[in-house]
PDB file of N, CA and C in Angstrom:
ATOM      1  N   UNK A 401      24.850  34.578 -12.858  1.00  0.00           N
ATOM      2  CA  UNK A 401      24.661  33.343 -12.135  1.00  0.00           C
ATOM      3  C   UNK A 401      24.429  32.233 -13.150  1.00  0.00           C
ATOM      4  N   UNK A 402      25.135  31.162 -13.027  1.00  0.00           N
ATOM      5  CA  UNK A 402      24.970  30.036 -13.942  1.00  0.00           C
ATOM      6  C   UNK A 402      24.208  28.924 -13.239  1.00  0.00           C
ATOM      7  N   UNK A 403      23.355  28.295 -14.023  1.00  0.00           N
ATOM      8  CA  UNK A 403      22.606  27.179 -13.466  1.00  0.00           C
ATOM      9  C   UNK A 403      23.372  25.890 -13.686  1.00  0.00           C
ATOM     10  N   UNK A 404      23.413  25.085 -12.701  1.00  0.00           N
ATOM     11  CA  UNK A 404      24.099  23.809 -12.803  1.00  0.00           C
ATOM     12  C   UNK A 404      23.093  22.736 -13.185  1.00  0.00           C
ATOM     13  N   UNK A 405      23.354  22.043 -14.295  1.00  0.00           N
ATOM     14  CA  UNK A 405      22.481  20.963 -14.724  1.00  0.00           C
ATOM     15  C   UNK A 405      22.903  19.636 -14.130  1.00  0.00           C
ATOM     16  N   UNK A 406      23.831  19.682 -13.174  1.00  0.00           N
ATOM     17  CA  UNK A 406      24.314  18.450 -12.555  1.00  0.00           C
ATOM     18  C   UNK A 406      23.234  17.892 -11.646  1.00  0.00           C
ATOM     19  N   UNK A 407      22.755  16.726 -12.001  1.00  0.00           N
ATOM     20  CA  UNK A 407      21.747  16.075 -11.200  1.00  0.00           C
ATOM     21  C   UNK A 407      22.146  14.612 -11.079  1.00  0.00           C
ATOM     22  N   UNK A 408      22.153  14.125  -9.864  1.00  0.00           N
ATOM     23  CA  UNK A 408      22.543  12.735  -9.636  1.00  0.00           C
ATOM     24  C   UNK A 408      21.337  11.843  -9.922  1.00  0.00           C
ATOM     25  N   UNK A 409      21.575  10.829 -10.754  1.00  0.00           N
ATOM     26  CA  UNK A 409      20.548   9.849 -11.085  1.00  0.00           C
ATOM     27  C   UNK A 409      20.957   8.502 -10.501  1.00  0.00           C
ATOM     28  N   UNK A 410      19.971   7.672 -10.303  1.00  0.00           N
ATOM     29  CA  UNK A 410      20.216   6.320  -9.826  1.00  0.00           C
ATOM     30  C   UNK A 410      19.797   5.355 -10.922  1.00  0.00           C
ATOM     31  N   UNK A 411      20.667   4.438 -11.268  1.00  0.00           N
ATOM     32  CA  UNK A 411      20.374   3.462 -12.309  1.00  0.00           C
ATOM     33  C   UNK A 411      19.237   2.563 -11.827  1.00  0.00           C
ATOM     34  N   UNK A 412      18.182   2.437 -12.643  1.00  0.00           N
ATOM     35  CA  UNK A 412      17.044   1.636 -12.215  1.00  0.00           C
ATOM     36  C   UNK A 412      17.321   0.146 -12.238  1.00  0.00           C
ATOM     37  N   UNK A 413      18.449  -0.258 -12.776  1.00  0.00           N
ATOM     38  CA  UNK A 413      18.762  -1.689 -12.810  1.00  0.00           C
ATOM     39  C   UNK A 413      19.760  -2.075 -11.715  1.00  0.00           C
ATOM     40  N   UNK A 414      20.895  -1.390 -11.683  1.00  0.00           N
ATOM     41  CA  UNK A 414      21.944  -1.780 -10.724  1.00  0.00           C
ATOM     42  C   UNK A 414      22.044  -0.831  -9.525  1.00  0.00           C
ATOM     43  N   UNK A 415      21.211   0.209  -9.483  1.00  0.00           N
ATOM     44  CA  UNK A 415      21.154   1.164  -8.372  1.00  0.00           C
ATOM     45  C   UNK A 415      22.436   1.987  -8.200  1.00  0.00           C
ATOM     46  N   UNK A 416      23.280   2.057  -9.213  1.00  0.00           N
ATOM     47  CA  UNK A 416      24.495   2.871  -9.148  1.00  0.00           C
ATOM     48  C   UNK A 416      24.115   4.339  -9.312  1.00  0.00           C
ATOM     49  N   UNK A 417      24.756   5.214  -8.555  1.00  0.00           N
ATOM     50  CA  UNK A 417      24.534   6.662  -8.651  1.00  0.00           C
ATOM     51  C   UNK A 417      25.508   7.237  -9.676  1.00  0.00           C
ATOM     52  N   UNK A 418      25.002   8.154 -10.537  1.00  0.00           N
ATOM     53  CA  UNK A 418      25.849   8.734 -11.574  1.00  0.00           C
ATOM     54  C   UNK A 418      25.291  10.073 -12.024  1.00  0.00           C
ATOM     55  N   UNK A 419      26.161  10.866 -12.672  1.00  0.00           N
ATOM     56  CA  UNK A 419      25.745  12.108 -13.306  1.00  0.00           C
ATOM     57  C   UNK A 419      25.462  11.812 -14.773  1.00  0.00           C
ATOM     58  N   UNK A 420      24.369  12.311 -15.273  1.00  0.00           N
ATOM     59  CA  UNK A 420      23.972  12.048 -16.647  1.00  0.00           C
ATOM     60  C   UNK A 420      24.992  12.604 -17.644  1.00  0.00           C
ATOM     61  N   UNK A 421      25.687  13.684 -17.280  1.00  0.00           N
ATOM     62  CA  UNK A 421      26.678  14.284 -18.170  1.00  0.00           C
ATOM     63  C   UNK A 421      27.907  13.394 -18.323  1.00  0.00           C
ATOM     64  N   UNK A 422      28.278  12.671 -17.274  1.00  0.00           N
ATOM     65  CA  UNK A 422      29.467  11.832 -17.327  1.00  0.00           C
ATOM     66  C   UNK A 422      29.204  10.528 -18.066  1.00  0.00           C
ATOM     67  N   UNK A 423      28.150   9.888 -17.695  1.00  0.00           N
ATOM     68  CA  UNK A 423      27.742   8.655 -18.352  1.00  0.00           C
ATOM     69  C   UNK A 423      26.255   8.502 -18.103  1.00  0.00           C
ATOM     70  N   UNK A 424      25.639   7.753 -18.896  1.00  0.00           N
ATOM     71  CA  UNK A 424      24.215   7.554 -18.688  1.00  0.00           C
ATOM     72  C   UNK A 424      23.491   7.359 -19.996  1.00  0.00           C
ATOM     73  N   UNK A 425      22.422   6.604 -19.940  1.00  0.00           N
ATOM     74  CA  UNK A 425      21.617   6.294 -21.111  1.00  0.00           C
ATOM     75  C   UNK A 425      20.160   6.529 -20.741  1.00  0.00           C
ATOM     76  N   UNK A 426      19.449   7.242 -21.617  1.00  0.00           N
ATOM     77  CA  UNK A 426      18.022   7.447 -21.418  1.00  0.00           C
ATOM     78  C   UNK A 426      17.261   6.369 -22.164  1.00  0.00           C
ATOM     79  N   UNK A 427      16.221   5.849 -21.536  1.00  0.00           N
ATOM     80  CA  UNK A 427      15.382   4.836 -22.176  1.00  0.00           C
ATOM     81  C   UNK A 427      13.941   5.087 -21.754  1.00  0.00           C
ATOM     82  N   UNK A 428      13.028   5.065 -22.714  1.00  0.00           N
ATOM     83  CA  UNK A 428      11.614   5.265 -22.411  1.00  0.00           C
ATOM     84  C   UNK A 428      10.968   3.901 -22.182  1.00  0.00           C
ATOM     85  N   UNK A 429      10.347   3.766 -21.020  1.00  0.00           N
ATOM     86  CA  UNK A 429       9.623   2.542 -20.660  1.00  0.00           C
ATOM     87  C   UNK A 429       8.222   2.943 -20.216  1.00  0.00           C
ATOM     88  N   UNK A 430       7.296   2.025 -20.331  1.00  0.00           N
ATOM     89  CA  UNK A 430       5.896   2.313 -20.017  1.00  0.00           C
ATOM     90  C   UNK A 430       5.431   1.480 -18.837  1.00  0.00           C
ATOM     91  N   UNK A 431       4.340   1.924 -18.231  1.00  0.00           N
ATOM     92  CA  UNK A 431       3.718   1.180 -17.148  1.00  0.00           C
ATOM     93  C   UNK A 431       4.005   1.791 -15.797  1.00  0.00           C
ATOM     94  N   UNK A 432       3.010   1.750 -14.953  1.00  0.00           N
ATOM     95  CA  UNK A 432       3.178   2.284 -13.605  1.00  0.00           C
ATOM     96  C   UNK A 432       3.593   1.188 -12.639  1.00  0.00           C
ATOM     97  N   UNK A 433       2.807   0.139 -12.566  1.00  0.00           N
ATOM     98  CA  UNK A 433       3.118  -0.956 -11.642  1.00  0.00           C
ATOM     99  C   UNK A 433       4.113  -1.928 -12.248  1.00  0.00           C
ATOM    100  N   UNK A 434       3.823  -2.377 -13.444  1.00  0.00           N
ATOM    101  CA  UNK A 434       4.703  -3.327 -14.123  1.00  0.00           C
ATOM    102  C   UNK A 434       5.275  -2.642 -15.364  1.00  0.00           C
ATOM    103  N   UNK A 435       6.569  -2.439 -15.368  1.00  0.00           N
ATOM    104  CA  UNK A 435       7.232  -1.715 -16.449  1.00  0.00           C
ATOM    105  C   UNK A 435       7.388  -2.629 -17.663  1.00  0.00           C
ATOM    106  N   UNK A 436       7.199  -2.041 -18.867  1.00  0.00           N
ATOM    107  CA  UNK A 436       7.353  -2.804 -20.099  1.00  0.00           C
ATOM    108  C   UNK A 436       7.948  -1.910 -21.188  1.00  0.00           C
ATOM    109  N   UNK A 437       8.451  -2.548 -22.237  1.00  0.00           N
ATOM    110  CA  UNK A 437       9.022  -1.820 -23.369  1.00  0.00           C
ATOM    111  C   UNK A 437       7.897  -1.366 -24.288  1.00  0.00           C
ATOM    112  N   UNK A 438       7.961  -0.131 -24.802  1.00  0.00           N
ATOM    113  CA  UNK A 438       6.951   0.292 -25.773  1.00  0.00           C
ATOM    114  C   UNK A 438       7.064  -0.527 -27.058  1.00  0.00           C
ATOM    115  N   UNK A 439       5.940  -0.784 -27.764  1.00  0.00           N
ATOM    116  CA  UNK A 439       5.965  -1.599 -28.971  1.00  0.00           C
ATOM    117  C   UNK A 439       6.835  -1.008 -30.089  1.00  0.00           C
ATOM    118  N   UNK A 440       6.896   0.318 -30.180  1.00  0.00           N
ATOM    119  CA  UNK A 440       7.753   0.962 -31.168  1.00  0.00           C
ATOM    120  C   UNK A 440       8.125   2.358 -30.676  1.00  0.00           C
ATOM    121  N   UNK A 441       8.970   3.049 -31.431  1.00  0.00           N
ATOM    122  CA  UNK A 441       9.467   4.356 -31.000  1.00  0.00           C
ATOM    123  C   UNK A 441       8.381   5.426 -30.998  1.00  0.00           C
ATOM    124  N   UNK A 442       7.362   5.269 -31.829  1.00  0.00           N
ATOM    125  CA  UNK A 442       6.318   6.282 -31.941  1.00  0.00           C
ATOM    126  C   UNK A 442       5.169   6.068 -30.965  1.00  0.00           C
ATOM    127  N   UNK A 443       5.239   5.000 -30.184  1.00  0.00           N
ATOM    128  CA  UNK A 443       4.169   4.704 -29.232  1.00  0.00           C
ATOM    129  C   UNK A 443       4.149   5.775 -28.154  1.00  0.00           C
ATOM    130  N   UNK A 444       2.974   6.356 -27.937  1.00  0.00           N
ATOM    131  CA  UNK A 444       2.846   7.446 -26.983  1.00  0.00           C
ATOM    132  C   UNK A 444       1.700   7.131 -26.031  1.00  0.00           C
ATOM    133  N   UNK A 445       2.019   6.827 -24.824  1.00  0.00           N
ATOM    134  CA  UNK A 445       1.013   6.550 -23.807  1.00  0.00           C
ATOM    135  C   UNK A 445       1.306   7.429 -22.595  1.00  0.00           C
ATOM    136  N   UNK A 446       0.272   7.797 -21.851  1.00  0.00           N
ATOM    137  CA  UNK A 446       0.503   8.687 -20.702  1.00  0.00           C
ATOM    138  C   UNK A 446       1.329   8.062 -19.582  1.00  0.00           C
ATOM    139  N   UNK A 447       1.392   6.737 -19.534  1.00  0.00           N
ATOM    140  CA  UNK A 447       2.163   6.103 -18.468  1.00  0.00           C
ATOM    141  C   UNK A 447       3.607   5.815 -18.867  1.00  0.00           C
ATOM    142  N   UNK A 448       4.036   6.282 -20.047  1.00  0.00           N
ATOM    143  CA  UNK A 448       5.435   6.120 -20.466  1.00  0.00           C
ATOM    144  C   UNK A 448       6.274   7.265 -19.916  1.00  0.00           C
ATOM    145  N   UNK A 449       7.464   6.935 -19.445  1.00  0.00           N
ATOM    146  CA  UNK A 449       8.357   7.983 -18.947  1.00  0.00           C
ATOM    147  C   UNK A 449       9.808   7.579 -19.178  1.00  0.00           C
ATOM    148  N   UNK A 450      10.697   8.531 -18.980  1.00  0.00           N
ATOM    149  CA  UNK A 450      12.121   8.325 -19.216  1.00  0.00           C
ATOM    150  C   UNK A 450      12.757   7.706 -17.982  1.00  0.00           C
ATOM    151  N   UNK A 451      13.539   6.669 -18.207  1.00  0.00           N
ATOM    152  CA  UNK A 451      14.332   6.038 -17.151  1.00  0.00           C
ATOM    153  C   UNK A 451      15.798   6.241 -17.503  1.00  0.00           C
ATOM    154  N   UNK A 452      16.638   6.403 -16.490  1.00  0.00           N
ATOM    155  CA  UNK A 452      18.066   6.617 -16.701  1.00  0.00           C
ATOM    156  C   UNK A 452      18.842   5.398 -16.231  1.00  0.00           C
ATOM    157  N   UNK A 453      19.760   4.967 -17.076  1.00  0.00           N
ATOM    158  CA  UNK A 453      20.616   3.822 -16.768  1.00  0.00           C
ATOM    159  C   UNK A 453      22.070   4.270 -16.831  1.00  0.00           C
ATOM    160  N   UNK A 454      22.941   3.585 -16.082  1.00  0.00           N
ATOM    161  CA  UNK A 454      24.344   3.990 -16.015  1.00  0.00           C
ATOM    162  C   UNK A 454      25.148   3.540 -17.234  1.00  0.00           C
ATOM    163  N   UNK A 455      24.666   2.531 -17.966  1.00  0.00           N
ATOM    164  CA  UNK A 455      25.415   2.049 -19.130  1.00  0.00           C
ATOM    165  C   UNK A 455      24.488   1.320 -20.093  1.00  0.00           C
ATOM    166  N   UNK A 456      24.984   1.097 -21.298  1.00  0.00           N
ATOM    167  CA  UNK A 456      24.225   0.344 -22.298  1.00  0.00           C
ATOM    168  C   UNK A 456      24.015  -1.099 -21.856  1.00  0.00           C
ATOM    169  N   UNK A 457      24.966  -1.635 -21.105  1.00  0.00           N
ATOM    170  CA  UNK A 457      24.842  -3.008 -20.620  1.00  0.00           C
ATOM    171  C   UNK A 457      23.645  -3.135 -19.672  1.00  0.00           C
ATOM    172  N   UNK A 458      23.453  -2.148 -18.812  1.00  0.00           N
ATOM    173  CA  UNK A 458      22.317  -2.166 -17.890  1.00  0.00           C
ATOM    174  C   UNK A 458      20.992  -2.072 -18.658  1.00  0.00           C
ATOM    175  N   UNK A 459      20.977  -1.256 -19.707  1.00  0.00           N
ATOM    176  CA  UNK A 459      19.766  -1.137 -20.526  1.00  0.00           C
ATOM    177  C   UNK A 459      19.442  -2.481 -21.161  1.00  0.00           C
ATOM    178  N   UNK A 460      20.451  -3.134 -21.725  1.00  0.00           N
ATOM    179  CA  UNK A 460      20.224  -4.429 -22.378  1.00  0.00           C
ATOM    180  C   UNK A 460      19.748  -5.482 -21.380  1.00  0.00           C
ATOM    181  N   UNK A 461      20.344  -5.498 -20.181  1.00  0.00           N
ATOM    182  CA  UNK A 461      19.927  -6.462 -19.162  1.00  0.00           C
ATOM    183  C   UNK A 461      18.486  -6.209 -18.737  1.00  0.00           C
ATOM    184  N   UNK A 462      18.123  -4.942 -18.558  1.00  0.00           N
ATOM    185  CA  UNK A 462      16.769  -4.595 -18.149  1.00  0.00           C
ATOM    186  C   UNK A 462      15.760  -4.976 -19.237  1.00  0.00           C
ATOM    187  N   UNK A 463      16.114  -4.724 -20.509  1.00  0.00           N
ATOM    188  CA  UNK A 463      15.216  -5.056 -21.613  1.00  0.00           C
ATOM    189  C   UNK A 463      14.996  -6.566 -21.725  1.00  0.00           C
ATOM    190  N   UNK A 464      15.996  -7.358 -21.354  1.00  0.00           N
ATOM    191  CA  UNK A 464      15.834  -8.810 -21.385  1.00  0.00           C
ATOM    192  C   UNK A 464      14.876  -9.292 -20.299  1.00  0.00           C
ATOM    193  N   UNK A 465      14.805  -8.552 -19.198  1.00  0.00           N
ATOM    194  CA  UNK A 465      13.961  -8.950 -18.067  1.00  0.00           C
ATOM    195  C   UNK A 465      12.487  -8.601 -18.272  1.00  0.00           C
ATOM    196  N   UNK A 466      12.199  -7.586 -19.082  1.00  0.00           N
ATOM    197  CA  UNK A 466      10.818  -7.115 -19.201  1.00  0.00           C
ATOM    198  C   UNK A 466      10.233  -7.459 -20.563  1.00  0.00           C
ATOM    199  N   UNK A 467       8.926  -7.489 -20.642  1.00  0.00           N
ATOM    200  CA  UNK A 467       8.211  -7.799 -21.873  1.00  0.00           C
ATOM    201  C   UNK A 467       7.875  -6.529 -22.641  1.00  0.00           C
ATOM    202  N   UNK A 468       7.454  -6.709 -23.879  1.00  0.00           N
ATOM    203  CA  UNK A 468       6.977  -5.597 -24.688  1.00  0.00           C
ATOM    204  C   UNK A 468       5.523  -5.329 -24.323  1.00  0.00           C
ATOM    205  N   UNK A 469       5.179  -4.048 -24.231  1.00  0.00           N
ATOM    206  CA  UNK A 469       3.809  -3.659 -23.892  1.00  0.00           C
ATOM    207  C   UNK A 469       2.851  -4.042 -25.006  1.00  0.00           C
ATOM    208  N   UNK A 470       1.634  -4.308 -24.612  1.00  0.00           N
ATOM    209  CA  UNK A 470       0.582  -4.544 -25.593  1.00  0.00           C
ATOM    210  C   UNK A 470       0.132  -3.185 -26.124  1.00  0.00           C
ATOM    211  N   UNK A 471       0.002  -3.074 -27.444  1.00  0.00           N
ATOM    212  CA  UNK A 471      -0.408  -1.803 -28.040  1.00  0.00           C
ATOM    213  C   UNK A 471      -1.875  -1.552 -27.710  1.00  0.00           C
ATOM    214  N   UNK A 472      -2.144  -0.401 -27.079  1.00  0.00           N
ATOM    215  CA  UNK A 472      -3.509   0.005 -26.766  1.00  0.00           C
ATOM    216  C   UNK A 472      -3.795   1.268 -27.569  1.00  0.00           C
ATOM    217  N   UNK A 473      -4.786   1.220 -28.467  1.00  0.00           N
ATOM    218  CA  UNK A 473      -5.098   2.397 -29.278  1.00  0.00           C
ATOM    219  C   UNK A 473      -5.514   3.585 -28.410  1.00  0.00           C
ATOM    220  N   UNK A 474      -5.226   4.781 -28.900  1.00  0.00           N
ATOM    221  CA  UNK A 474      -5.565   5.996 -28.153  1.00  0.00           C
ATOM    222  C   UNK A 474      -7.049   6.129 -27.888  1.00  0.00           C
ATOM    223  N   UNK A 475      -7.896   5.738 -28.830  1.00  0.00           N
ATOM    224  CA  UNK A 475      -9.341   5.858 -28.631  1.00  0.00           C
ATOM    225  C   UNK A 475      -9.801   4.949 -27.502  1.00  0.00           C
ATOM    226  N   UNK A 476      -9.170   3.780 -27.350  1.00  0.00           N
ATOM    227  CA  UNK A 476      -9.560   2.859 -26.274  1.00  0.00           C
ATOM    228  C   UNK A 476      -9.178   3.436 -24.915  1.00  0.00           C
ATOM    229  N   UNK A 477      -7.986   4.042 -24.806  1.00  0.00           N
ATOM    230  CA  UNK A 477      -7.587   4.695 -23.549  1.00  0.00           C
ATOM    231  C   UNK A 477      -8.542   5.832 -23.224  1.00  0.00           C
ATOM    232  N   UNK A 478      -8.932   6.595 -24.275  1.00  0.00           N
ATOM    233  CA  UNK A 478      -9.855   7.709 -24.097  1.00  0.00           C
ATOM    234  C   UNK A 478     -11.210   7.209 -23.579  1.00  0.00           C
ATOM    235  N   UNK A 479     -11.736   6.154 -24.183  1.00  0.00           N
ATOM    236  CA  UNK A 479     -13.027   5.614 -23.763  1.00  0.00           C
ATOM    237  C   UNK A 479     -12.945   5.016 -22.348  1.00  0.00           C
ATOM    238  N   UNK A 480     -11.826   4.393 -21.991  1.00  0.00           N
ATOM    239  CA  UNK A 480     -11.636   3.869 -20.639  1.00  0.00           C
ATOM    240  C   UNK A 480     -11.652   5.006 -19.617  1.00  0.00           C
ATOM    241  N   UNK A 481     -10.994   6.134 -19.963  1.00  0.00           N
ATOM    242  CA  UNK A 481     -10.984   7.290 -19.066  1.00  0.00           C
ATOM    243  C   UNK A 481     -12.388   7.865 -18.889  1.00  0.00           C
ATOM    244  N   UNK A 482     -13.166   7.926 -19.973  1.00  0.00           N
ATOM    245  CA  UNK A 482     -14.548   8.409 -19.870  1.00  0.00           C
ATOM    246  C   UNK A 482     -15.348   7.493 -18.954  1.00  0.00           C
ATOM    247  N   UNK A 483     -15.166   6.186 -19.105  1.00  0.00           N
ATOM    248  CA  UNK A 483     -15.872   5.231 -18.253  1.00  0.00           C
ATOM    249  C   UNK A 483     -15.505   5.383 -16.785  1.00  0.00           C
ATOM    250  N   UNK A 484     -14.218   5.597 -16.495  1.00  0.00           N
ATOM    251  CA  UNK A 484     -13.783   5.770 -15.102  1.00  0.00           C
ATOM    252  C   UNK A 484     -14.396   7.025 -14.492  1.00  0.00           C
ATOM    253  N   UNK A 485     -14.352   8.129 -15.243  1.00  0.00           N
ATOM    254  CA  UNK A 485     -14.873   9.393 -14.720  1.00  0.00           C
ATOM    255  C   UNK A 485     -16.373   9.307 -14.504  1.00  0.00           C
ATOM    256  N   UNK A 486     -17.095   8.715 -15.453  1.00  0.00           N
ATOM    257  CA  UNK A 486     -18.552   8.650 -15.302  1.00  0.00           C
ATOM    258  C   UNK A 486     -18.963   7.732 -14.157  1.00  0.00           C
ATOM    259  N   UNK A 487     -18.208   6.660 -13.913  1.00  0.00           N
ATOM    260  CA  UNK A 487     -18.561   5.783 -12.795  1.00  0.00           C
ATOM    261  C   UNK A 487     -18.184   6.416 -11.454  1.00  0.00           C
ATOM    262  N   UNK A 488     -17.086   7.163 -11.417  1.00  0.00           N
ATOM    263  CA  UNK A 488     -16.680   7.829 -10.176  1.00  0.00           C
ATOM    264  C   UNK A 488     -17.645   8.947  -9.808  1.00  0.00           C
ATOM    265  N   UNK A 489     -18.197   9.632 -10.814  1.00  0.00           N
ATOM    266  CA  UNK A 489     -19.119  10.735 -10.536  1.00  0.00           C
ATOM    267  C   UNK A 489     -20.571  10.270 -10.505  1.00  0.00           C
ATOM    268  N   UNK A 490     -20.790   8.965 -10.608  1.00  0.00           N
ATOM    269  CA  UNK A 490     -22.105   8.338 -10.549  1.00  0.00           C
ATOM    270  C   UNK A 490     -23.032   8.803 -11.657  1.00  0.00           C
ATOM    271  N   UNK A 491     -22.478   9.184 -12.797  1.00  0.00           N
ATOM    272  CA  UNK A 491     -23.272   9.574 -13.952  1.00  0.00           C
ATOM    273  C   UNK A 491     -23.626   8.338 -14.767  1.00  0.00           C
ATOM    274  N   UNK A 492     -22.790   7.327 -14.743  1.00  0.00           N
ATOM    275  CA  UNK A 492     -23.047   6.117 -15.514  1.00  0.00           C
ATOM    276  C   UNK A 492     -24.310   5.443 -15.014  1.00  0.00           C
ATOM    277  N   UNK A 493     -25.237   5.183 -15.904  1.00  0.00           N
ATOM    278  CA  UNK A 493     -26.475   4.507 -15.563  1.00  0.00           C
ATOM    279  C   UNK A 493     -27.556   5.410 -15.023  1.00  0.00           C
ATOM    280  N   UNK A 494     -27.261   6.705 -14.858  1.00  0.00           N
ATOM    281  CA  UNK A 494     -28.274   7.624 -14.346  1.00  0.00           C
ATOM    282  C   UNK A 494     -29.222   8.015 -15.477  1.00  0.00           C
ATOM    283  N   UNK A 495     -30.466   8.258 -15.117  1.00  0.00           N
ATOM    284  CA  UNK A 495     -31.450   8.711 -16.091  1.00  0.00           C
ATOM    285  C   UNK A 495     -31.342  10.236 -16.219  1.00  0.00           C
ATOM    286  N   UNK A 496     -31.882  10.774 -17.311  1.00  0.00           N
ATOM    287  CA  UNK A 496     -31.731  12.197 -17.615  1.00  0.00           C
ATOM    288  C   UNK A 496     -32.274  13.054 -16.487  1.00  0.00           C
ATOM    289  N   UNK A 497     -33.432  12.729 -15.926  1.00  0.00           N
ATOM    290  CA  UNK A 497     -34.021  13.559 -14.872  1.00  0.00           C
ATOM    291  C   UNK A 497     -33.232  13.462 -13.555  1.00  0.00           C
ATOM    292  N   UNK A 498     -32.344  12.463 -13.425  1.00  0.00           N
ATOM    293  CA  UNK A 498     -31.531  12.325 -12.226  1.00  0.00           C
ATOM    294  C   UNK A 498     -30.227  13.115 -12.320  1.00  0.00           C
ATOM    295  N   UNK A 499     -29.828  13.548 -13.504  1.00  0.00           N
ATOM    296  CA  UNK A 499     -28.546  14.223 -13.684  1.00  0.00           C
ATOM    297  C   UNK A 499     -28.510  15.579 -12.998  1.00  0.00           C
ATOM    298  N   UNK A 500     -29.647  16.246 -12.874  1.00  0.00           N
ATOM    299  CA  UNK A 500     -29.674  17.551 -12.210  1.00  0.00           C
ATOM    300  C   UNK A 500     -29.250  17.423 -10.745  1.00  0.00           C
ATOM    301  N   UNK A 501     -29.577  16.309 -10.132  1.00  0.00           N
ATOM    302  CA  UNK A 501     -29.267  16.089  -8.735  1.00  0.00           C
ATOM    303  C   UNK A 501     -27.828  15.641  -8.498  1.00  0.00           C
ATOM    304  N   UNK A 502     -27.123  15.241  -9.527  1.00  0.00           N
ATOM    305  CA  UNK A 502     -25.780  14.684  -9.370  1.00  0.00           C
ATOM    306  C   UNK A 502     -24.747  15.775  -9.297  1.00  0.00           C
TER     307      UNK A 502
END
């Protein structure tokens, strides 16, 4: 039994449907709500993902429409995540004797 890697993609710019094997360009963009270009090729953020475009022209048009992402250091993202988790679990601001009850 052979597996078929044929998967139909939709161009995120012009909404054209295509097979990646026939034509298509992969581009990594970042951001969940507002998409932006990564500052460089080595930039690695958890909200970056691969987008598929039907042609190089669509990639260029999309890149002209969006801005470059602001570089956020990994330690800052890590500290932001710690802050979110501690505030959601109500540990932030709690005194030591109150932690047993949390």
